[in-house]
Amino acid sequence: MIRDDGPEATFARLETACAEVFRALEKGIQTADHVHDDRGWKPGGDIHFYRHMTRREAVEELKQLNPELEDEDDLGLPMSGLILHLPEDIIRVWHTTDIKIPKPTTEAKLKFVSQIPERAIPLVSDGELNLGLDEMAKRARKNHIVIQWTAEGSTILRFDLVRPIGVHGAQVAIDWREPLLGRYTQVEDLQYRRRDDKTGNGEAEAQ
């Protein structure tokens, strides 16, 4: 059997990590709010700094997962975030303002989103017939996953598990999308979910 990179199996592997990331981002937002309130600053006046403070506090909350802070990629723009290296998966935590994930601008991120679609590929042992499937070597790499989140003010409006499979035009093409917000909060995301659906309506789909 090979590793299952479908949405249900991936979330089963990452359930604890996803919950910890969500709570860490909530704590990060609280910290960013506290600093801005203490100084009388408006978050909208320096939104990149506000999001960076959120991520920086989240790093402290996620120390048990040994996160990396992407403080050089994209010069602190919205898609900078956190990286978590787990046994079978690598998670990048990216904030976006829209359901579409914009095309990465760094080589590292472009490589990250480039992977084959989730599908069953049989493993071949040394004593079995080699079927000539080049994808088998690729499948040995870790599963690349994006936790895509959107916040408006202090409220998290989107928290989705997304499997990227390359770039299509100006956006990341996705294999599948699994919304997780309802698992962690009862807040209704009317503004954003009205135009979203579970498969990423409007996004570049795998062919």
C-alpha positions as protocol buffer text, in pm:
chain_id: "A"
residue {
  index: 1
  type: MET
  ca { x: 0 y: 0 z: 0 }
}
residue {
  index: 2
  type: ILE
  ca { x: 109 y: 354 z: -67 }
}
residue {
  index: 3
  type: ARG
  ca { x: 50 y: 667 z: 130 }
}
residue {
  index: 4
  type: ASP
  ca { x: -298 y: 806 z: 75 }
}
residue {
  index: 5
  type: ASP
  ca { x: -280 y: 1178 z: -4 }
}
residue {
  index: 6
  type: GLY
  ca { x: -655 y: 1224 z: -41 }
}
residue {
  index: 7
  type: PRO
  ca { x: -833 y: 1480 z: 178 }
}
residue {
  index: 8
  type: GLU
  ca { x: -970 y: 1241 z: 441 }
}
residue {
  index: 9
  type: ALA
  ca { x: -645 y: 1050 z: 490 }
}
residue {
  index: 10
  type: THR
  ca { x: -434 y: 1365 z: 488 }
}
residue {
  index: 11
  type: PHE
  ca { x: -652 y: 1534 z: 748 }
}
residue {
  index: 12
  type: ALA
  ca { x: -645 y: 1219 z: 962 }
}
residue {
  index: 13
  type: ARG
  ca { x: -264 y: 1243 z: 967 }
}
residue {
  index: 14
  type: LEU
  ca { x: -267 y: 1618 z: 1028 }
}
residue {
  index: 15
  type: GLU
  ca { x: -570 y: 1657 z: 1256 }
}
residue {
  index: 16
  type: THR
  ca { x: -370 y: 1740 z: 1567 }
}
residue {
  index: 17
  type: ALA
  ca { x: -132 y: 1971 z: 1381 }
}
residue {
  index: 18
  type: CYS
  ca { x: -419 y: 2159 z: 1214 }
}
residue {
  index: 19
  type: ALA
  ca { x: -591 y: 2218 z: 1548 }
}
residue {
  index: 20
  type: GLU
  ca { x: -266 y: 2343 z: 1699 }
}
residue {
  index: 21
  type: VAL
  ca { x: -205 y: 2578 z: 1407 }
}
residue {
  index: 22
  type: PHE
  ca { x: -554 y: 2723 z: 1436 }
}
residue {
  index: 23
  type: ARG
  ca { x: -517 y: 2790 z: 1809 }
}
residue {
  index: 24
  type: ALA
  ca { x: -168 y: 2933 z: 1753 }
}
residue {
  index: 25
  type: LEU
  ca { x: -301 y: 3177 z: 1494 }
}
residue {
  index: 26
  type: GLU
  ca { x: -579 y: 3279 z: 1732 }
}
residue {
  index: 27
  type: LYS
  ca { x: -317 y: 3347 z: 2000 }
}
residue {
  index: 28
  type: GLY
  ca { x: -107 y: 3535 z: 1746 }
}
residue {
  index: 29
  type: ILE
  ca { x: -398 y: 3760 z: 1655 }
}
residue {
  index: 30
  type: GLN
  ca { x: -459 y: 3831 z: 2024 }
}
residue {
  index: 31
  type: THR
  ca { x: -95 y: 3931 z: 2066 }
}
residue {
  index: 32
  type: ALA
  ca { x: -102 y: 4154 z: 1757 }
}
residue {
  index: 33
  type: ASP
  ca { x: -423 y: 4317 z: 1881 }
}
residue {
  index: 34
  type: HIS
  ca { x: -273 y: 4376 z: 2226 }
}
residue {
  index: 35
  type: VAL
  ca { x: 38 y: 4547 z: 2086 }
}
residue {
  index: 36
  type: HIS
  ca { x: -165 y: 4769 z: 1854 }
}
residue {
  index: 37
  type: ASP
  ca { x: -419 y: 4856 z: 2125 }
}
residue {
  index: 38
  type: ASP
  ca { x: -142 y: 4937 z: 2372 }
}
residue {
  index: 39
  type: ARG
  ca { x: 13 y: 5184 z: 2129 }
}
residue {
  index: 40
  type: GLY
  ca { x: -306 y: 5313 z: 1978 }
}
residue {
  index: 41
  type: TRP
  ca { x: -215 y: 5183 z: 1633 }
}
residue {
  index: 42
  type: LYS
  ca { x: -465 y: 5085 z: 1367 }
}
residue {
  index: 43
  type: PRO
  ca { x: -389 y: 4739 z: 1221 }
}
residue {
  index: 44
  type: GLY
  ca { x: -506 y: 4853 z: 880 }
}
residue {
  index: 45
  type: GLY
  ca { x: -221 y: 5103 z: 868 }
}
residue {
  index: 46
  type: ASP
  ca { x: 47 y: 4832 z: 871 }
}
residue {
  index: 47
  type: ILE
  ca { x: -133 y: 4509 z: 784 }
}
residue {
  index: 48
  type: HIS
  ca { x: 185 y: 4326 z: 679 }
}
residue {
  index: 49
  type: PHE
  ca { x: 342 y: 4400 z: 1019 }
}
residue {
  index: 50
  type: TYR
  ca { x: 20 y: 4293 z: 1191 }
}
residue {
  index: 51
  type: ARG
  ca { x: 18 y: 3958 z: 1009 }
}
residue {
  index: 52
  type: HIS
  ca { x: 389 y: 3909 z: 1073 }
}
residue {
  index: 53
  type: MET
  ca { x: 330 y: 3961 z: 1447 }
}
residue {
  index: 54
  type: THR
  ca { x: 53 y: 3702 z: 1429 }
}
residue {
  index: 55
  type: ARG
  ca { x: 285 y: 3451 z: 1264 }
}
residue {
  index: 56
  type: ARG
  ca { x: 571 y: 3532 z: 1502 }
}
residue {
  index: 57
  type: GLU
  ca { x: 359 y: 3460 z: 1808 }
}
residue {
  index: 58
  type: ALA
  ca { x: 225 y: 3145 z: 1640 }
}
residue {
  index: 59
  type: VAL
  ca { x: 584 y: 3019 z: 1610 }
}
residue {
  index: 60
  type: GLU
  ca { x: 618 y: 3036 z: 1988 }
}
residue {
  index: 61
  type: GLU
  ca { x: 290 y: 2850 z: 2033 }
}
residue {
  index: 62
  type: LEU
  ca { x: 401 y: 2576 z: 1791 }
}
residue {
  index: 63
  type: LYS
  ca { x: 748 y: 2508 z: 1928 }
}
residue {
  index: 64
  type: GLN
  ca { x: 664 y: 2140 z: 1976 }
}
residue {
  index: 65
  type: LEU
  ca { x: 629 y: 2113 z: 1596 }
}
residue {
  index: 66
  type: ASN
  ca { x: 961 y: 2290 z: 1526 }
}
residue {
  index: 67
  type: PRO
  ca { x: 813 y: 2547 z: 1286 }
}
residue {
  index: 68
  type: GLU
  ca { x: 1017 y: 2759 z: 1049 }
}
residue {
  index: 69
  type: LEU
  ca { x: 927 y: 3124 z: 995 }
}
residue {
  index: 70
  type: GLU
  ca { x: 937 y: 3233 z: 631 }
}
residue {
  index: 71
  type: ASP
  ca { x: 1088 y: 3571 z: 707 }
}
residue {
  index: 72
  type: GLU
  ca { x: 1277 y: 3606 z: 378 }
}
residue {
  index: 73
  type: ASP
  ca { x: 1038 y: 3475 z: 113 }
}
residue {
  index: 74
  type: ASP
  ca { x: 832 y: 3746 z: -58 }
}
residue {
  index: 75
  type: LEU
  ca { x: 976 y: 4014 z: 171 }
}
residue {
  index: 76
  type: GLY
  ca { x: 703 y: 3973 z: 431 }
}
residue {
  index: 77
  type: LEU
  ca { x: 410 y: 3992 z: 190 }
}
residue {
  index: 78
  type: PRO
  ca { x: 88 y: 3804 z: 274 }
}
residue {
  index: 79
  type: MET
  ca { x: 196 y: 3462 z: 149 }
}
residue {
  index: 80
  type: SER
  ca { x: 493 y: 3452 z: 383 }
}
residue {
  index: 81
  type: GLY
  ca { x: 409 y: 3226 z: 673 }
}
residue {
  index: 82
  type: LEU
  ca { x: 513 y: 2916 z: 863 }
}
residue {
  index: 83
  type: ILE
  ca { x: 657 y: 2583 z: 753 }
}
residue {
  index: 84
  type: LEU
  ca { x: 597 y: 2261 z: 946 }
}
residue {
  index: 85
  type: HIS
  ca { x: 796 y: 1947 z: 861 }
}
residue {
  index: 86
  type: LEU
  ca { x: 600 y: 1639 z: 968 }
}
residue {
  index: 87
  type: PRO
  ca { x: 679 y: 1269 z: 911 }
}
residue {
  index: 88
  type: GLU
  ca { x: 483 y: 1235 z: 585 }
}
residue {
  index: 89
  type: ASP
  ca { x: 378 y: 1589 z: 505 }
}
residue {
  index: 90
  type: ILE
  ca { x: 515 y: 1942 z: 479 }
}
residue {
  index: 91
  type: ILE
  ca { x: 271 y: 2218 z: 566 }
}
residue {
  index: 92
  type: ARG
  ca { x: 302 y: 2581 z: 462 }
}
residue {
  index: 93
  type: VAL
  ca { x: 67 y: 2817 z: 646 }
}
residue {
  index: 94
  type: TRP
  ca { x: -29 y: 3100 z: 410 }
}
residue {
  index: 95
  type: HIS
  ca { x: -263 y: 3394 z: 462 }
}
residue {
  index: 96
  type: THR
  ca { x: -459 y: 3513 z: 158 }
}
residue {
  index: 97
  type: THR
  ca { x: -743 y: 3762 z: 120 }
}
residue {
  index: 98
  type: ASP
  ca { x: -921 y: 3559 z: -149 }
}
residue {
  index: 99
  type: ILE
  ca { x: -997 y: 3193 z: -210 }
}
residue {
  index: 100
  type: LYS
  ca { x: -754 y: 3189 z: -502 }
}
residue {
  index: 101
  type: ILE
  ca { x: -396 y: 3127 z: -393 }
}
residue {
  index: 102
  type: PRO
  ca { x: -173 y: 3361 z: -595 }
}
residue {
  index: 103
  type: LYS
  ca { x: 119 y: 3224 z: -791 }
}
residue {
  index: 104
  type: PRO
  ca { x: 430 y: 3210 z: -568 }
}
residue {
  index: 105
  type: THR
  ca { x: 712 y: 3448 z: -657 }
}
residue {
  index: 106
  type: THR
  ca { x: 1003 y: 3252 z: -512 }
}
residue {
  index: 107
  type: GLU
  ca { x: 1168 y: 2939 z: -650 }
}
residue {
  index: 108
  type: ALA
  ca { x: 1124 y: 2750 z: -323 }
}
residue {
  index: 109
  type: LYS
  ca { x: 750 y: 2807 z: -322 }
}
residue {
  index: 110
  type: LEU
  ca { x: 711 y: 2726 z: -689 }
}
residue {
  index: 111
  type: LYS
  ca { x: 881 y: 2391 z: -624 }
}
residue {
  index: 112
  type: PHE
  ca { x: 660 y: 2336 z: -322 }
}
residue {
  index: 113
  type: VAL
  ca { x: 333 y: 2368 z: -515 }
}
residue {
  index: 114
  type: SER
  ca { x: 456 y: 2144 z: -799 }
}
residue {
  index: 115
  type: GLN
  ca { x: 353 y: 1784 z: -731 }
}
residue {
  index: 116
  type: ILE
  ca { x: 148 y: 1514 z: -900 }
}
residue {
  index: 117
  type: PRO
  ca { x: -227 y: 1488 z: -831 }
}
residue {
  index: 118
  type: GLU
  ca { x: -339 y: 1251 z: -558 }
}
residue {
  index: 119
  type: ARG
  ca { x: -401 y: 906 z: -705 }
}
residue {
  index: 120
  type: ALA
  ca { x: -318 y: 543 z: -637 }
}
residue {
  index: 121
  type: ILE
  ca { x: 22 y: 429 z: -764 }
}
residue {
  index: 122
  type: PRO
  ca { x: 123 y: 69 z: -680 }
}
residue {
  index: 123
  type: LEU
  ca { x: 449 y: 11 z: -502 }
}
residue {
  index: 124
  type: VAL
  ca { x: 690 y: -233 z: -668 }
}
residue {
  index: 125
  type: SER
  ca { x: 933 y: -435 z: -461 }
}
residue {
  index: 126
  type: ASP
  ca { x: 1274 y: -558 z: -583 }
}
residue {
  index: 127
  type: GLY
  ca { x: 1131 y: -898 z: -677 }
}
residue {
  index: 128
  type: GLU
  ca { x: 832 y: -767 z: -872 }
}
residue {
  index: 129
  type: LEU
  ca { x: 788 y: -645 z: -1228 }
}
residue {
  index: 130
  type: ASN
  ca { x: 892 y: -283 z: -1276 }
}
residue {
  index: 131
  type: LEU
  ca { x: 593 y: -117 z: -1437 }
}
residue {
  index: 132
  type: GLY
  ca { x: 795 y: 184 z: -1549 }
}
residue {
  index: 133
  type: LEU
  ca { x: 595 y: 437 z: -1350 }
}
residue {
  index: 134
  type: ASP
  ca { x: 820 y: 738 z: -1303 }
}
residue {
  index: 135
  type: GLU
  ca { x: 566 y: 885 z: -1065 }
}
residue {
  index: 136
  type: MET
  ca { x: 657 y: 622 z: -808 }
}
residue {
  index: 137
  type: ALA
  ca { x: 983 y: 798 z: -735 }
}
residue {
  index: 138
  type: LYS
  ca { x: 802 y: 1128 z: -703 }
}
residue {
  index: 139
  type: ARG
  ca { x: 547 y: 981 z: -462 }
}
residue {
  index: 140
  type: ALA
  ca { x: 830 y: 898 z: -222 }
}
residue {
  index: 141
  type: ARG
  ca { x: 860 y: 1269 z: -145 }
}
residue {
  index: 142
  type: LYS
  ca { x: 653 y: 1414 z: 134 }
}
residue {
  index: 143
  type: ASN
  ca { x: 300 y: 1532 z: 66 }
}
residue {
  index: 144
  type: HIS
  ca { x: 292 y: 1911 z: 24 }
}
residue {
  index: 145
  type: ILE
  ca { x: -3 y: 2081 z: 191 }
}
residue {
  index: 146
  type: VAL
  ca { x: -111 y: 2442 z: 236 }
}
residue {
  index: 147
  type: ILE
  ca { x: -313 y: 2563 z: 533 }
}
residue {
  index: 148
  type: GLN
  ca { x: -477 y: 2864 z: 371 }
}
residue {
  index: 149
  type: TRP
  ca { x: -630 y: 3107 z: 615 }
}
residue {
  index: 150
  type: THR
  ca { x: -804 y: 3442 z: 581 }
}
residue {
  index: 151
  type: ALA
  ca { x: -871 y: 3687 z: 860 }
}
residue {
  index: 152
  type: GLU
  ca { x: -1064 y: 4011 z: 868 }
}
residue {
  index: 153
  type: GLY
  ca { x: -964 y: 4215 z: 1168 }
}
residue {
  index: 154
  type: SER
  ca { x: -938 y: 3972 z: 1458 }
}
residue {
  index: 155
  type: THR
  ca { x: -1172 y: 3711 z: 1309 }
}
residue {
  index: 156
  type: ILE
  ca { x: -1052 y: 3409 z: 1113 }
}
residue {
  index: 157
  type: LEU
  ca { x: -1291 y: 3368 z: 819 }
}
residue {
  index: 158
  type: ARG
  ca { x: -1123 y: 3086 z: 628 }
}
residue {
  index: 159
  type: PHE
  ca { x: -910 y: 2792 z: 741 }
}
residue {
  index: 160
  type: ASP
  ca { x: -872 y: 2539 z: 460 }
}
residue {
  index: 161
  type: LEU
  ca { x: -647 y: 2241 z: 401 }
}
residue {
  index: 162
  type: VAL
  ca { x: -537 y: 2263 z: 36 }
}
residue {
  index: 163
  type: ARG
  ca { x: -326 y: 2029 z: -177 }
}
residue {
  index: 164
  type: PRO
  ca { x: -148 y: 2222 z: -456 }
}
residue {
  index: 165
  type: ILE
  ca { x: -48 y: 2066 z: -788 }
}
residue {
  index: 166
  type: GLY
  ca { x: 132 y: 2343 z: -971 }
}
residue {
  index: 167
  type: VAL
  ca { x: 48 y: 2680 z: -1121 }
}
residue {
  index: 168
  type: HIS
  ca { x: -220 y: 2776 z: -1370 }
}
residue {
  index: 169
  type: GLY
  ca { x: -194 y: 3130 z: -1497 }
}
residue {
  index: 170
  type: ALA
  ca { x: -163 y: 3369 z: -1202 }
}
residue {
  index: 171
  type: GLN
  ca { x: -279 y: 3123 z: -938 }
}
residue {
  index: 172
  type: VAL
  ca { x: -199 y: 2792 z: -775 }
}
residue {
  index: 173
  type: ALA
  ca { x: -383 y: 2493 z: -921 }
}
residue {
  index: 174
  type: ILE
  ca { x: -529 y: 2264 z: -657 }
}
residue {
  index: 175
  type: ASP
  ca { x: -592 y: 1893 z: -630 }
}
residue {
  index: 176
  type: TRP
  ca { x: -849 y: 1929 z: -352 }
}
residue {
  index: 177
  type: ARG
  ca { x: -963 y: 2165 z: -78 }
}
residue {
  index: 178
  type: GLU
  ca { x: -1096 y: 2072 z: 267 }
}
residue {
  index: 179
  type: PRO
  ca { x: -1255 y: 2358 z: 469 }
}
residue {
  index: 180
  type: LEU
  ca { x: -1180 y: 2314 z: 840 }
}
residue {
  index: 181
  type: LEU
  ca { x: -1312 y: 2633 z: 999 }
}
residue {
  index: 182
  type: GLY
  ca { x: -1632 y: 2472 z: 1122 }
}
residue {
  index: 183
  type: ARG
  ca { x: -1431 y: 2220 z: 1323 }
}
residue {
  index: 184
  type: TYR
  ca { x: -1278 y: 2491 z: 1540 }
}
residue {
  index: 185
  type: THR
  ca { x: -1533 y: 2771 z: 1556 }
}
residue {
  index: 186
  type: GLN
  ca { x: -1905 y: 2832 z: 1519 }
}
residue {
  index: 187
  type: VAL
  ca { x: -1851 y: 3167 z: 1346 }
}
residue {
  index: 188
  type: GLU
  ca { x: -2045 y: 3184 z: 1019 }
}
residue {
  index: 189
  type: ASP
  ca { x: -1825 y: 3301 z: 734 }
}
residue {
  index: 190
  type: LEU
  ca { x: -2102 y: 3458 z: 526 }
}
residue {
  index: 191
  type: GLN
  ca { x: -1891 y: 3714 z: 344 }
}
residue {
  index: 192
  type: TYR
  ca { x: -1642 y: 3463 z: 205 }
}
residue {
  index: 193
  type: ARG
  ca { x: -1820 y: 3126 z: 201 }
}
residue {
  index: 194
  type: ARG
  ca { x: -2102 y: 3264 z: -11 }
}
residue {
  index: 195
  type: ARG
  ca { x: -1864 y: 3261 z: -308 }
}
residue {
  index: 196
  type: ASP
  ca { x: -1662 y: 2955 z: -210 }
}
residue {
  index: 197
  type: ASP
  ca { x: -1732 y: 2585 z: -231 }
}
residue {
  index: 198
  type: LYS
  ca { x: -1556 y: 2276 z: -106 }
}
residue {
  index: 199
  type: THR
  ca { x: -1377 y: 2205 z: -432 }
}
residue {
  index: 200
  type: GLY
  ca { x: -1245 y: 2558 z: -472 }
}
residue {
  index: 201
  type: ASN
  ca { x: -1496 y: 2715 z: -710 }
}
residue {
  index: 202
  type: GLY
  ca { x: -1317 y: 2953 z: -943 }
}
residue {
  index: 203
  type: GLU
  ca { x: -978 y: 2802 z: -881 }
}
residue {
  index: 204
  type: ALA
  ca { x: -764 y: 2620 z: -1136 }
}
residue {
  index: 205
  type: GLU
  ca { x: -865 y: 2257 z: -1114 }
}
residue {
  index: 206
  type: ALA
  ca { x: -653 y: 1952 z: -1191 }
}
residue {
  index: 207
  type: GLN
  ca { x: -713 y: 1817 z: -1539 }
}
